[in-house]
Structures are given as structure tokens and as C-alpha cells.
Amino acid sequence: MKFIAISIATLLLAAGCSSTTGSISPAKYDKMNCPELNNAVGDTATDISRTAIARGRVANTSVPTWLLGGERVKTVVANRETARIDRLQQQQQVIVATRRQRCPASQ
């Protein structure tokens, strides 16, 4: 019983604490050199993986039937993580395109 309460509290906290990526600005990446762009691609890939793992954990969480709204919270959190993954993938595409233009050796 205590484990279930802790799990639900974690889900609720995750719903409120999901970090978001701001608007994607190509100008931000124009100021970076090639090694910085390479690091940005790696950091973004790490964030995508980390977010996908968190989404999988949430999606596989067993919510007791007596907990009203538990499935809805689980769905909202999973959808929020999916949206974050989409934003991170868009950000990564911008970084890769900038790197492709500026760093011919990285192709």
C-alpha cells in the first residue's frame, strides 16, 4: 500500500516537473564551433534516451483500479514525455543541419 502511494506521488511530481525545451533557435547554434556542435548533438541524444526511458517507466507503471484518475495521470505524463522527445528530435535536426553546413569533416 505504501509503495503504491509513493508510486502515485512520483507520477504526480513527474507530471508537474517535466522540463521542456524552449523554442529552437538556429542562431544559437550558428555561434558554436564544430566541437561544441558535436557535444550538442550528443547531449541532445542523451536527453532523448533519458526521456524515452522515463516515458517507458511511466507507461509500464501499474495503477490500481481503486485510484480514480490514476490512468489519466499516467497518460498525461506519457504524452508530455512524448512531446518532449519530439521537441528534442527537432532540436537535434537543427543542430545536425548547422553542423553539416559548417563542419564538412563531420559529414
PDB file of N, CA and C in Angstrom:
ATOM      1  N   MET A   1       0.822  -1.189   0.000  1.00  0.00           N
ATOM      2  CA  MET A   1       0.000   0.000   0.000  1.00  0.00           C
ATOM      3  C   MET A   1       0.870   1.260   0.000  1.00  0.00           C
ATOM      4  N   LYS A   2       1.908   1.241   0.834  1.00  0.00           N
ATOM      5  CA  LYS A   2       2.794   2.391   0.909  1.00  0.00           C
ATOM      6  C   LYS A   2       3.546   2.582  -0.414  1.00  0.00           C
ATOM      7  N   PHE A   3       3.943   1.470  -1.042  1.00  0.00           N
ATOM      8  CA  PHE A   3       4.646   1.544  -2.326  1.00  0.00           C
ATOM      9  C   PHE A   3       3.757   2.178  -3.390  1.00  0.00           C
ATOM     10  N   ILE A   4       2.482   1.817  -3.381  1.00  0.00           N
ATOM     11  CA  ILE A   4       1.538   2.370  -4.364  1.00  0.00           C
ATOM     12  C   ILE A   4       1.394   3.871  -4.165  1.00  0.00           C
ATOM     13  N   ALA A   5       1.286   4.298  -2.927  1.00  0.00           N
ATOM     14  CA  ALA A   5       1.171   5.723  -2.644  1.00  0.00           C
ATOM     15  C   ALA A   5       2.408   6.484  -3.100  1.00  0.00           C
ATOM     16  N   ILE A   6       3.573   5.885  -2.876  1.00  0.00           N
ATOM     17  CA  ILE A   6       4.820   6.512  -3.307  1.00  0.00           C
ATOM     18  C   ILE A   6       4.876   6.576  -4.835  1.00  0.00           C
ATOM     19  N   SER A   7       4.430   5.511  -5.498  1.00  0.00           N
ATOM     20  CA  SER A   7       4.423   5.485  -6.958  1.00  0.00           C
ATOM     21  C   SER A   7       3.513   6.565  -7.527  1.00  0.00           C
ATOM     22  N   ILE A   8       2.348   6.711  -6.947  1.00  0.00           N
ATOM     23  CA  ILE A   8       1.407   7.729  -7.415  1.00  0.00           C
ATOM     24  C   ILE A   8       1.961   9.123  -7.160  1.00  0.00           C
ATOM     25  N   ALA A   9       2.570   9.329  -6.018  1.00  0.00           N
ATOM     26  CA  ALA A   9       3.176  10.628  -5.724  1.00  0.00           C
ATOM     27  C   ALA A   9       4.280  10.946  -6.731  1.00  0.00           C
ATOM     28  N   THR A  10       5.051   9.941  -7.086  1.00  0.00           N
ATOM     29  CA  THR A  10       6.106  10.129  -8.080  1.00  0.00           C
ATOM     30  C   THR A  10       5.513  10.505  -9.432  1.00  0.00           C
ATOM     31  N   LEU A  11       4.444   9.834  -9.822  1.00  0.00           N
ATOM     32  CA  LEU A  11       3.781  10.164 -11.087  1.00  0.00           C
ATOM     33  C   LEU A  11       3.283  11.604 -11.087  1.00  0.00           C
ATOM     34  N   LEU A  12       2.675  12.007  -9.998  1.00  0.00           N
ATOM     35  CA  LEU A  12       2.152  13.370  -9.923  1.00  0.00           C
ATOM     36  C   LEU A  12       3.274  14.404  -9.960  1.00  0.00           C
ATOM     37  N   LEU A  13       4.370  14.113  -9.274  1.00  0.00           N
ATOM     38  CA  LEU A  13       5.506  15.018  -9.332  1.00  0.00           C
ATOM     39  C   LEU A  13       6.101  15.083 -10.730  1.00  0.00           C
ATOM     40  N   ALA A  14       6.187  13.944 -11.378  1.00  0.00           N
ATOM     41  CA  ALA A  14       6.730  13.909 -12.735  1.00  0.00           C
ATOM     42  C   ALA A  14       5.842  14.708 -13.679  1.00  0.00           C
ATOM     43  N   ALA A  15       4.549  14.687 -13.447  1.00  0.00           N
ATOM     44  CA  ALA A  15       3.630  15.438 -14.301  1.00  0.00           C
ATOM     45  C   ALA A  15       3.876  16.934 -14.185  1.00  0.00           C
ATOM     46  N   GLY A  16       4.250  17.383 -13.000  1.00  0.00           N
ATOM     47  CA  GLY A  16       4.465  18.804 -12.801  1.00  0.00           C
ATOM     48  C   GLY A  16       5.886  19.261 -13.052  1.00  0.00           C
ATOM     49  N   CYS A  17       6.823  18.341 -13.076  1.00  0.00           N
ATOM     50  CA  CYS A  17       8.229  18.720 -13.159  1.00  0.00           C
ATOM     51  C   CYS A  17       8.874  18.393 -14.496  1.00  0.00           C
ATOM     52  N   SER A  18       8.107  18.012 -15.456  1.00  0.00           N
ATOM     53  CA  SER A  18       8.688  17.676 -16.743  1.00  0.00           C
ATOM     54  C   SER A  18       9.304  18.920 -17.353  1.00  0.00           C
ATOM     55  N   SER A  19      10.610  18.857 -17.580  1.00  0.00           N
ATOM     56  CA  SER A  19      11.259  20.022 -18.171  1.00  0.00           C
ATOM     57  C   SER A  19      10.941  20.089 -19.652  1.00  0.00           C
ATOM     58  N   THR A  20      10.903  21.290 -20.147  1.00  0.00           N
ATOM     59  CA  THR A  20      10.575  21.479 -21.551  1.00  0.00           C
ATOM     60  C   THR A  20      11.715  22.200 -22.240  1.00  0.00           C
ATOM     61  N   THR A  21      11.794  22.000 -23.494  1.00  0.00           N
ATOM     62  CA  THR A  21      12.778  22.677 -24.300  1.00  0.00           C
ATOM     63  C   THR A  21      12.125  23.915 -24.883  1.00  0.00           C
ATOM     64  N   GLY A  22      12.776  25.041 -24.774  1.00  0.00           N
ATOM     65  CA  GLY A  22      12.218  26.276 -25.309  1.00  0.00           C
ATOM     66  C   GLY A  22      12.203  26.244 -26.821  1.00  0.00           C
ATOM     67  N   SER A  23      11.899  27.390 -27.393  1.00  0.00           N
ATOM     68  CA  SER A  23      11.858  27.449 -28.845  1.00  0.00           C
ATOM     69  C   SER A  23      13.249  27.161 -29.407  1.00  0.00           C
ATOM     70  N   ILE A  24      13.266  26.564 -30.562  1.00  0.00           N
ATOM     71  CA  ILE A  24      14.516  26.159 -31.184  1.00  0.00           C
ATOM     72  C   ILE A  24      15.007  27.301 -32.060  1.00  0.00           C
ATOM     73  N   SER A  25      16.153  27.838 -31.727  1.00  0.00           N
ATOM     74  CA  SER A  25      16.703  28.970 -32.446  1.00  0.00           C
ATOM     75  C   SER A  25      17.994  28.559 -33.157  1.00  0.00           C
ATOM     76  N   PRO A  26      17.944  28.506 -34.497  1.00  0.00           N
ATOM     77  CA  PRO A  26      19.167  28.164 -35.234  1.00  0.00           C
ATOM     78  C   PRO A  26      20.305  29.154 -34.984  1.00  0.00           C
ATOM     79  N   ALA A  27      19.974  30.410 -34.667  1.00  0.00           N
ATOM     80  CA  ALA A  27      21.005  31.418 -34.420  1.00  0.00           C
ATOM     81  C   ALA A  27      21.870  31.036 -33.226  1.00  0.00           C
ATOM     82  N   LYS A  28      21.292  30.341 -32.287  1.00  0.00           N
ATOM     83  CA  LYS A  28      22.028  29.891 -31.104  1.00  0.00           C
ATOM     84  C   LYS A  28      23.169  28.967 -31.524  1.00  0.00           C
ATOM     85  N   TYR A  29      22.926  28.130 -32.497  1.00  0.00           N
ATOM     86  CA  TYR A  29      23.918  27.153 -32.926  1.00  0.00           C
ATOM     87  C   TYR A  29      24.904  27.739 -33.933  1.00  0.00           C
ATOM     88  N   ASP A  30      24.559  28.855 -34.574  1.00  0.00           N
ATOM     89  CA  ASP A  30      25.473  29.496 -35.515  1.00  0.00           C
ATOM     90  C   ASP A  30      26.718  30.023 -34.823  1.00  0.00           C
ATOM     91  N   LYS A  31      26.622  30.282 -33.537  1.00  0.00           N
ATOM     92  CA  LYS A  31      27.745  30.824 -32.787  1.00  0.00           C
ATOM     93  C   LYS A  31      28.680  29.732 -32.265  1.00  0.00           C
ATOM     94  N   MET A  32      28.287  28.466 -32.415  1.00  0.00           N
ATOM     95  CA  MET A  32      29.080  27.353 -31.895  1.00  0.00           C
ATOM     96  C   MET A  32      30.111  26.890 -32.911  1.00  0.00           C
ATOM     97  N   ASN A  33      31.254  26.413 -32.403  1.00  0.00           N
ATOM     98  CA  ASN A  33      32.237  25.811 -33.295  1.00  0.00           C
ATOM     99  C   ASN A  33      31.907  24.319 -33.449  1.00  0.00           C
ATOM    100  N   CYS A  34      32.668  23.623 -34.265  1.00  0.00           N
ATOM    101  CA  CYS A  34      32.366  22.222 -34.577  1.00  0.00           C
ATOM    102  C   CYS A  34      32.375  21.300 -33.354  1.00  0.00           C
ATOM    103  N   PRO A  35      33.380  21.369 -32.486  1.00  0.00           N
ATOM    104  CA  PRO A  35      33.336  20.502 -31.297  1.00  0.00           C
ATOM    105  C   PRO A  35      32.116  20.791 -30.398  1.00  0.00           C
ATOM    106  N   GLU A  36      31.747  22.061 -30.289  1.00  0.00           N
ATOM    107  CA  GLU A  36      30.563  22.401 -29.491  1.00  0.00           C
ATOM    108  C   GLU A  36      29.293  21.839 -30.125  1.00  0.00           C
ATOM    109  N   LEU A  37      29.215  21.891 -31.444  1.00  0.00           N
ATOM    110  CA  LEU A  37      28.056  21.314 -32.136  1.00  0.00           C
ATOM    111  C   LEU A  37      28.014  19.798 -31.938  1.00  0.00           C
ATOM    112  N   ASN A  38      29.175  19.158 -32.000  1.00  0.00           N
ATOM    113  CA  ASN A  38      29.234  17.708 -31.759  1.00  0.00           C
ATOM    114  C   ASN A  38      28.744  17.383 -30.345  1.00  0.00           C
ATOM    115  N   ASN A  39      29.178  18.166 -29.371  1.00  0.00           N
ATOM    116  CA  ASN A  39      28.729  17.958 -27.993  1.00  0.00           C
ATOM    117  C   ASN A  39      27.228  18.189 -27.861  1.00  0.00           C
ATOM    118  N   ALA A  40      26.709  19.197 -28.562  1.00  0.00           N
ATOM    119  CA  ALA A  40      25.277  19.491 -28.504  1.00  0.00           C
ATOM    120  C   ALA A  40      24.465  18.327 -29.076  1.00  0.00           C
ATOM    121  N   VAL A  41      24.961  17.719 -30.160  1.00  0.00           N
ATOM    122  CA  VAL A  41      24.275  16.557 -30.736  1.00  0.00           C
ATOM    123  C   VAL A  41      24.272  15.410 -29.722  1.00  0.00           C
ATOM    124  N   GLY A  42      25.409  15.165 -29.086  1.00  0.00           N
ATOM    125  CA  GLY A  42      25.495  14.095 -28.094  1.00  0.00           C
ATOM    126  C   GLY A  42      24.613  14.355 -26.882  1.00  0.00           C
ATOM    127  N   ASP A  43      24.606  15.599 -26.411  1.00  0.00           N
ATOM    128  CA  ASP A  43      23.770  15.951 -25.260  1.00  0.00           C
ATOM    129  C   ASP A  43      22.291  15.777 -25.578  1.00  0.00           C
ATOM    130  N   THR A  44      21.912  16.177 -26.772  1.00  0.00           N
ATOM    131  CA  THR A  44      20.510  16.036 -27.180  1.00  0.00           C
ATOM    132  C   THR A  44      20.133  14.568 -27.300  1.00  0.00           C
ATOM    133  N   ALA A  45      21.029  13.754 -27.852  1.00  0.00           N
ATOM    134  CA  ALA A  45      20.758  12.318 -27.966  1.00  0.00           C
ATOM    135  C   ALA A  45      20.611  11.688 -26.580  1.00  0.00           C
ATOM    136  N   THR A  46      21.444  12.116 -25.642  1.00  0.00           N
ATOM    137  CA  THR A  46      21.342  11.617 -24.268  1.00  0.00           C
ATOM    138  C   THR A  46      20.006  12.007 -23.649  1.00  0.00           C
ATOM    139  N   ASP A  47      19.590  13.255 -23.866  1.00  0.00           N
ATOM    140  CA  ASP A  47      18.302  13.711 -23.331  1.00  0.00           C
ATOM    141  C   ASP A  47      17.137  12.935 -23.941  1.00  0.00           C
ATOM    142  N   ILE A  48      17.222  12.635 -25.235  1.00  0.00           N
ATOM    143  CA  ILE A  48      16.171  11.860 -25.894  1.00  0.00           C
ATOM    144  C   ILE A  48      16.085  10.469 -25.268  1.00  0.00           C
ATOM    145  N   SER A  49      17.224   9.837 -25.084  1.00  0.00           N
ATOM    146  CA  SER A  49      17.244   8.493 -24.487  1.00  0.00           C
ATOM    147  C   SER A  49      16.708   8.508 -23.064  1.00  0.00           C
ATOM    148  N   ARG A  50      17.152   9.468 -22.289  1.00  0.00           N
ATOM    149  CA  ARG A  50      16.720   9.573 -20.900  1.00  0.00           C
ATOM    150  C   ARG A  50      15.201   9.789 -20.811  1.00  0.00           C
ATOM    151  N   THR A  51      14.687  10.639 -21.682  1.00  0.00           N
ATOM    152  CA  THR A  51      13.252  10.925 -21.686  1.00  0.00           C
ATOM    153  C   THR A  51      12.458   9.708 -22.146  1.00  0.00           C
ATOM    154  N   ALA A  52      12.970   8.988 -23.132  1.00  0.00           N
ATOM    155  CA  ALA A  52      12.285   7.779 -23.604  1.00  0.00           C
ATOM    156  C   ALA A  52      12.238   6.713 -22.514  1.00  0.00           C
ATOM    157  N   ILE A  53      13.307   6.587 -21.748  1.00  0.00           N
ATOM    158  CA  ILE A  53      13.318   5.624 -20.640  1.00  0.00           C
ATOM    159  C   ILE A  53      12.286   6.027 -19.587  1.00  0.00           C
ATOM    160  N   ALA A  54      12.236   7.315 -19.271  1.00  0.00           N
ATOM    161  CA  ALA A  54      11.259   7.792 -18.285  1.00  0.00           C
ATOM    162  C   ALA A  54       9.840   7.560 -18.782  1.00  0.00           C
ATOM    163  N   ARG A  55       9.606   7.813 -20.069  1.00  0.00           N
ATOM    164  CA  ARG A  55       8.280   7.580 -20.642  1.00  0.00           C
ATOM    165  C   ARG A  55       7.905   6.103 -20.559  1.00  0.00           C
ATOM    166  N   GLY A  56       8.846   5.226 -20.818  1.00  0.00           N
ATOM    167  CA  GLY A  56       8.586   3.796 -20.730  1.00  0.00           C
ATOM    168  C   GLY A  56       8.263   3.361 -19.316  1.00  0.00           C
ATOM    169  N   ARG A  57       8.964   3.925 -18.357  1.00  0.00           N
ATOM    170  CA  ARG A  57       8.682   3.588 -16.954  1.00  0.00           C
ATOM    171  C   ARG A  57       7.271   4.018 -16.566  1.00  0.00           C
ATOM    172  N   VAL A  58       6.898   5.218 -17.004  1.00  0.00           N
ATOM    173  CA  VAL A  58       5.556   5.711 -16.688  1.00  0.00           C
ATOM    174  C   VAL A  58       4.510   4.843 -17.375  1.00  0.00           C
ATOM    175  N   ALA A  59       4.729   4.540 -18.645  1.00  0.00           N
ATOM    176  CA  ALA A  59       3.754   3.758 -19.407  1.00  0.00           C
ATOM    177  C   ALA A  59       3.587   2.352 -18.829  1.00  0.00           C
ATOM    178  N   ASN A  60       4.634   1.815 -18.232  1.00  0.00           N
ATOM    179  CA  ASN A  60       4.570   0.462 -17.677  1.00  0.00           C
ATOM    180  C   ASN A  60       4.191   0.423 -16.199  1.00  0.00           C
ATOM    181  N   THR A  61       3.907   1.574 -15.631  1.00  0.00           N
ATOM    182  CA  THR A  61       3.509   1.629 -14.227  1.00  0.00           C
ATOM    183  C   THR A  61       2.112   1.044 -14.078  1.00  0.00           C
ATOM    184  N   SER A  62       1.964   0.188 -13.112  1.00  0.00           N
ATOM    185  CA  SER A  62       0.664  -0.419 -12.829  1.00  0.00           C
ATOM    186  C   SER A  62      -0.096   0.465 -11.846  1.00  0.00           C
ATOM    187  N   VAL A  63      -1.201   0.998 -12.297  1.00  0.00           N
ATOM    188  CA  VAL A  63      -2.020   1.867 -11.457  1.00  0.00           C
ATOM    189  C   VAL A  63      -3.192   1.049 -10.922  1.00  0.00           C
ATOM    190  N   PRO A  64      -3.396   1.055  -9.609  1.00  0.00           N
ATOM    191  CA  PRO A  64      -4.507   0.282  -9.060  1.00  0.00           C
ATOM    192  C   PRO A  64      -5.854   0.825  -9.533  1.00  0.00           C
ATOM    193  N   THR A  65      -6.812  -0.062  -9.694  1.00  0.00           N
ATOM    194  CA  THR A  65      -8.122   0.335 -10.221  1.00  0.00           C
ATOM    195  C   THR A  65      -8.875   1.236  -9.252  1.00  0.00           C
ATOM    196  N   TRP A  66      -8.582   1.141  -7.968  1.00  0.00           N
ATOM    197  CA  TRP A  66      -9.294   1.966  -7.000  1.00  0.00           C
ATOM    198  C   TRP A  66      -8.819   3.420  -7.002  1.00  0.00           C
ATOM    199  N   LEU A  67      -7.702   3.699  -7.647  1.00  0.00           N
ATOM    200  CA  LEU A  67      -7.180   5.057  -7.682  1.00  0.00           C
ATOM    201  C   LEU A  67      -7.825   5.820  -8.834  1.00  0.00           C
ATOM    202  N   LEU A  68      -8.786   6.645  -8.499  1.00  0.00           N
ATOM    203  CA  LEU A  68      -9.504   7.392  -9.529  1.00  0.00           C
ATOM    204  C   LEU A  68      -8.583   8.394 -10.213  1.00  0.00           C
ATOM    205  N   GLY A  69      -8.590   8.385 -11.513  1.00  0.00           N
ATOM    206  CA  GLY A  69      -7.777   9.311 -12.283  1.00  0.00           C
ATOM    207  C   GLY A  69      -6.332   8.877 -12.457  1.00  0.00           C
ATOM    208  N   GLY A  70      -5.957   7.756 -11.900  1.00  0.00           N
ATOM    209  CA  GLY A  70      -4.568   7.306 -11.992  1.00  0.00           C
ATOM    210  C   GLY A  70      -4.141   7.019 -13.413  1.00  0.00           C
ATOM    211  N   GLU A  71      -4.990   6.353 -14.174  1.00  0.00           N
ATOM    212  CA  GLU A  71      -4.661   6.059 -15.577  1.00  0.00           C
ATOM    213  C   GLU A  71      -4.569   7.344 -16.388  1.00  0.00           C
ATOM    214  N   ARG A  72      -5.418   8.304 -16.070  1.00  0.00           N
ATOM    215  CA  ARG A  72      -5.393   9.571 -16.801  1.00  0.00           C
ATOM    216  C   ARG A  72      -4.083  10.308 -16.532  1.00  0.00           C
ATOM    217  N   VAL A  73      -3.647  10.318 -15.285  1.00  0.00           N
ATOM    218  CA  VAL A  73      -2.371  10.956 -14.934  1.00  0.00           C
ATOM    219  C   VAL A  73      -1.236  10.257 -15.673  1.00  0.00           C
ATOM    220  N   LYS A  74      -1.271   8.945 -15.688  1.00  0.00           N
ATOM    221  CA  LYS A  74      -0.240   8.168 -16.369  1.00  0.00           C
ATOM    222  C   LYS A  74      -0.201   8.523 -17.859  1.00  0.00           C
ATOM    223  N   THR A  75      -1.363   8.653 -18.476  1.00  0.00           N
ATOM    224  CA  THR A  75      -1.439   9.007 -19.892  1.00  0.00           C
ATOM    225  C   THR A  75      -0.936  10.423 -20.150  1.00  0.00           C
ATOM    226  N   VAL A  76      -1.304  11.344 -19.287  1.00  0.00           N
ATOM    227  CA  VAL A  76      -0.858  12.734 -19.439  1.00  0.00           C
ATOM    228  C   VAL A  76       0.657  12.828 -19.334  1.00  0.00           C
ATOM    229  N   VAL A  77       1.227  12.146 -18.360  1.00  0.00           N
ATOM    230  CA  VAL A  77       2.685  12.183 -18.187  1.00  0.00           C
ATOM    231  C   VAL A  77       3.380  11.556 -19.394  1.00  0.00           C
ATOM    232  N   ALA A  78       2.883  10.428 -19.872  1.00  0.00           N
ATOM    233  CA  ALA A  78       3.487   9.768 -21.038  1.00  0.00           C
ATOM    234  C   ALA A  78       3.379  10.660 -22.270  1.00  0.00           C
ATOM    235  N   ASN A  79       2.251  11.316 -22.452  1.00  0.00           N
ATOM    236  CA  ASN A  79       2.080  12.218 -23.600  1.00  0.00           C
ATOM    237  C   ASN A  79       3.012  13.425 -23.506  1.00  0.00           C
ATOM    238  N   ARG A  80       3.204  13.919 -22.299  1.00  0.00           N
ATOM    239  CA  ARG A  80       4.118  15.055 -22.106  1.00  0.00           C
ATOM    240  C   ARG A  80       5.547  14.651 -22.446  1.00  0.00           C
ATOM    241  N   GLU A  81       5.933  13.455 -22.046  1.00  0.00           N
ATOM    242  CA  GLU A  81       7.272  12.968 -22.368  1.00  0.00           C
ATOM    243  C   GLU A  81       7.432  12.748 -23.869  1.00  0.00           C
ATOM    244  N   THR A  82       6.380  12.261 -24.525  1.00  0.00           N
ATOM    245  CA  THR A  82       6.419  12.082 -25.982  1.00  0.00           C
ATOM    246  C   THR A  82       6.598  13.428 -26.680  1.00  0.00           C
ATOM    247  N   ALA A  83       5.888  14.450 -26.208  1.00  0.00           N
ATOM    248  CA  ALA A  83       6.029  15.789 -26.789  1.00  0.00           C
ATOM    249  C   ALA A  83       7.444  16.329 -26.572  1.00  0.00           C
ATOM    250  N   ARG A  84       8.017  16.051 -25.421  1.00  0.00           N
ATOM    251  CA  ARG A  84       9.392  16.499 -25.152  1.00  0.00           C
ATOM    252  C   ARG A  84      10.374  15.797 -26.084  1.00  0.00           C
ATOM    253  N   ILE A  85      10.166  14.516 -26.311  1.00  0.00           N
ATOM    254  CA  ILE A  85      11.028  13.780 -27.244  1.00  0.00           C
ATOM    255  C   ILE A  85      10.931  14.390 -28.635  1.00  0.00           C
ATOM    256  N   ASP A  86       9.731  14.720 -29.070  1.00  0.00           N
ATOM    257  CA  ASP A  86       9.556  15.344 -30.384  1.00  0.00           C
ATOM    258  C   ASP A  86      10.304  16.670 -30.479  1.00  0.00           C
ATOM    259  N   ARG A  87      10.218  17.504 -29.427  1.00  0.00           N
ATOM    260  CA  ARG A  87      10.940  18.785 -29.430  1.00  0.00           C
ATOM    261  C   ARG A  87      12.447  18.568 -29.453  1.00  0.00           C
ATOM    262  N   LEU A  88      12.921  17.592 -28.688  1.00  0.00           N
ATOM    263  CA  LEU A  88      14.356  17.306 -28.677  1.00  0.00           C
ATOM    264  C   LEU A  88      14.835  16.800 -30.029  1.00  0.00           C
ATOM    265  N   GLN A  89      14.027  15.984 -30.695  1.00  0.00           N
ATOM    266  CA  GLN A  89      14.406  15.494 -32.022  1.00  0.00           C
ATOM    267  C   GLN A  89      14.455  16.643 -33.027  1.00  0.00           C
ATOM    268  N   GLN A  90      13.531  17.588 -32.935  1.00  0.00           N
ATOM    269  CA  GLN A  90      13.572  18.758 -33.815  1.00  0.00           C
ATOM    270  C   GLN A  90      14.820  19.587 -33.538  1.00  0.00           C
ATOM    271  N   GLN A  91      15.129  19.751 -32.262  1.00  0.00           N
ATOM    272  CA  GLN A  91      16.326  20.495 -31.885  1.00  0.00           C
ATOM    273  C   GLN A  91      17.571  19.806 -32.440  1.00  0.00           C
ATOM    274  N   GLN A  92      17.607  18.491 -32.335  1.00  0.00           N
ATOM    275  CA  GLN A  92      18.756  17.749 -32.837  1.00  0.00           C
ATOM    276  C   GLN A  92      18.884  17.889 -34.358  1.00  0.00           C
ATOM    277  N   GLN A  93      17.768  17.900 -35.063  1.00  0.00           N
ATOM    278  CA  GLN A  93      17.813  18.077 -36.515  1.00  0.00           C
ATOM    279  C   GLN A  93      18.388  19.437 -36.882  1.00  0.00           C
ATOM    280  N   VAL A  94      18.046  20.474 -36.122  1.00  0.00           N
ATOM    281  CA  VAL A  94      18.594  21.806 -36.377  1.00  0.00           C
ATOM    282  C   VAL A  94      20.098  21.808 -36.130  1.00  0.00           C
ATOM    283  N   ILE A  95      20.525  21.175 -35.058  1.00  0.00           N
ATOM    284  CA  ILE A  95      21.959  21.126 -34.742  1.00  0.00           C
ATOM    285  C   ILE A  95      22.711  20.362 -35.825  1.00  0.00           C
ATOM    286  N   VAL A  96      22.177  19.231 -36.247  1.00  0.00           N
ATOM    287  CA  VAL A  96      22.833  18.421 -37.278  1.00  0.00           C
ATOM    288  C   VAL A  96      22.913  19.196 -38.598  1.00  0.00           C
ATOM    289  N   ALA A  97      21.849  19.910 -38.952  1.00  0.00           N
ATOM    290  CA  ALA A  97      21.866  20.700 -40.193  1.00  0.00           C
ATOM    291  C   ALA A  97      22.907  21.809 -40.116  1.00  0.00           C
ATOM    292  N   THR A  98      23.001  22.457 -38.970  1.00  0.00           N
ATOM    293  CA  THR A  98      24.004  23.509 -38.790  1.00  0.00           C
ATOM    294  C   THR A  98      25.404  22.915 -38.859  1.00  0.00           C
ATOM    295  N   ARG A  99      25.593  21.770 -38.225  1.00  0.00           N
ATOM    296  CA  ARG A  99      26.899  21.106 -38.241  1.00  0.00           C
ATOM    297  C   ARG A  99      27.265  20.689 -39.656  1.00  0.00           C
ATOM    298  N   ARG A 100      26.293  20.211 -40.405  1.00  0.00           N
ATOM    299  CA  ARG A 100      26.553  19.779 -41.785  1.00  0.00           C
ATOM    300  C   ARG A 100      27.013  20.942 -42.651  1.00  0.00           C
ATOM    301  N   GLN A 101      26.460  22.127 -42.405  1.00  0.00           N
ATOM    302  CA  GLN A 101      26.849  23.317 -43.188  1.00  0.00           C
ATOM    303  C   GLN A 101      28.219  23.847 -42.785  1.00  0.00           C
ATOM    304  N   ARG A 102      28.513  23.812 -41.508  1.00  0.00           N
ATOM    305  CA  ARG A 102      29.711  24.466 -41.014  1.00  0.00           C
ATOM    306  C   ARG A 102      30.906  23.559 -40.811  1.00  0.00           C
ATOM    307  N   CYS A 103      30.682  22.284 -40.704  1.00  0.00           N
ATOM    308  CA  CYS A 103      31.762  21.355 -40.373  1.00  0.00           C
ATOM    309  C   CYS A 103      31.814  20.242 -41.418  1.00  0.00           C
ATOM    310  N   PRO A 104      32.464  20.466 -42.532  1.00  0.00           N
ATOM    311  CA  PRO A 104      32.475  19.452 -43.598  1.00  0.00           C
ATOM    312  C   PRO A 104      33.089  18.130 -43.159  1.00  0.00           C
ATOM    313  N   ALA A 105      33.989  18.129 -42.193  1.00  0.00           N
ATOM    314  CA  ALA A 105      34.619  16.881 -41.751  1.00  0.00           C
ATOM    315  C   ALA A 105      33.654  16.020 -40.947  1.00  0.00           C
ATOM    316  N   SER A 106      32.544  16.579 -40.446  1.00  0.00           N
ATOM    317  CA  SER A 106      31.592  15.828 -39.620  1.00  0.00           C
ATOM    318  C   SER A 106      30.583  15.048 -40.433  1.00  0.00           C
ATOM    319  N   GLN A 107      30.616  15.195 -41.738  1.00  0.00           N
ATOM    320  CA  GLN A 107      29.642  14.503 -42.570  1.00  0.00           C
ATOM    321  C   GLN A 107      30.053  13.092 -42.704  1.00  0.00           C
TER     322      GLN A 107
END
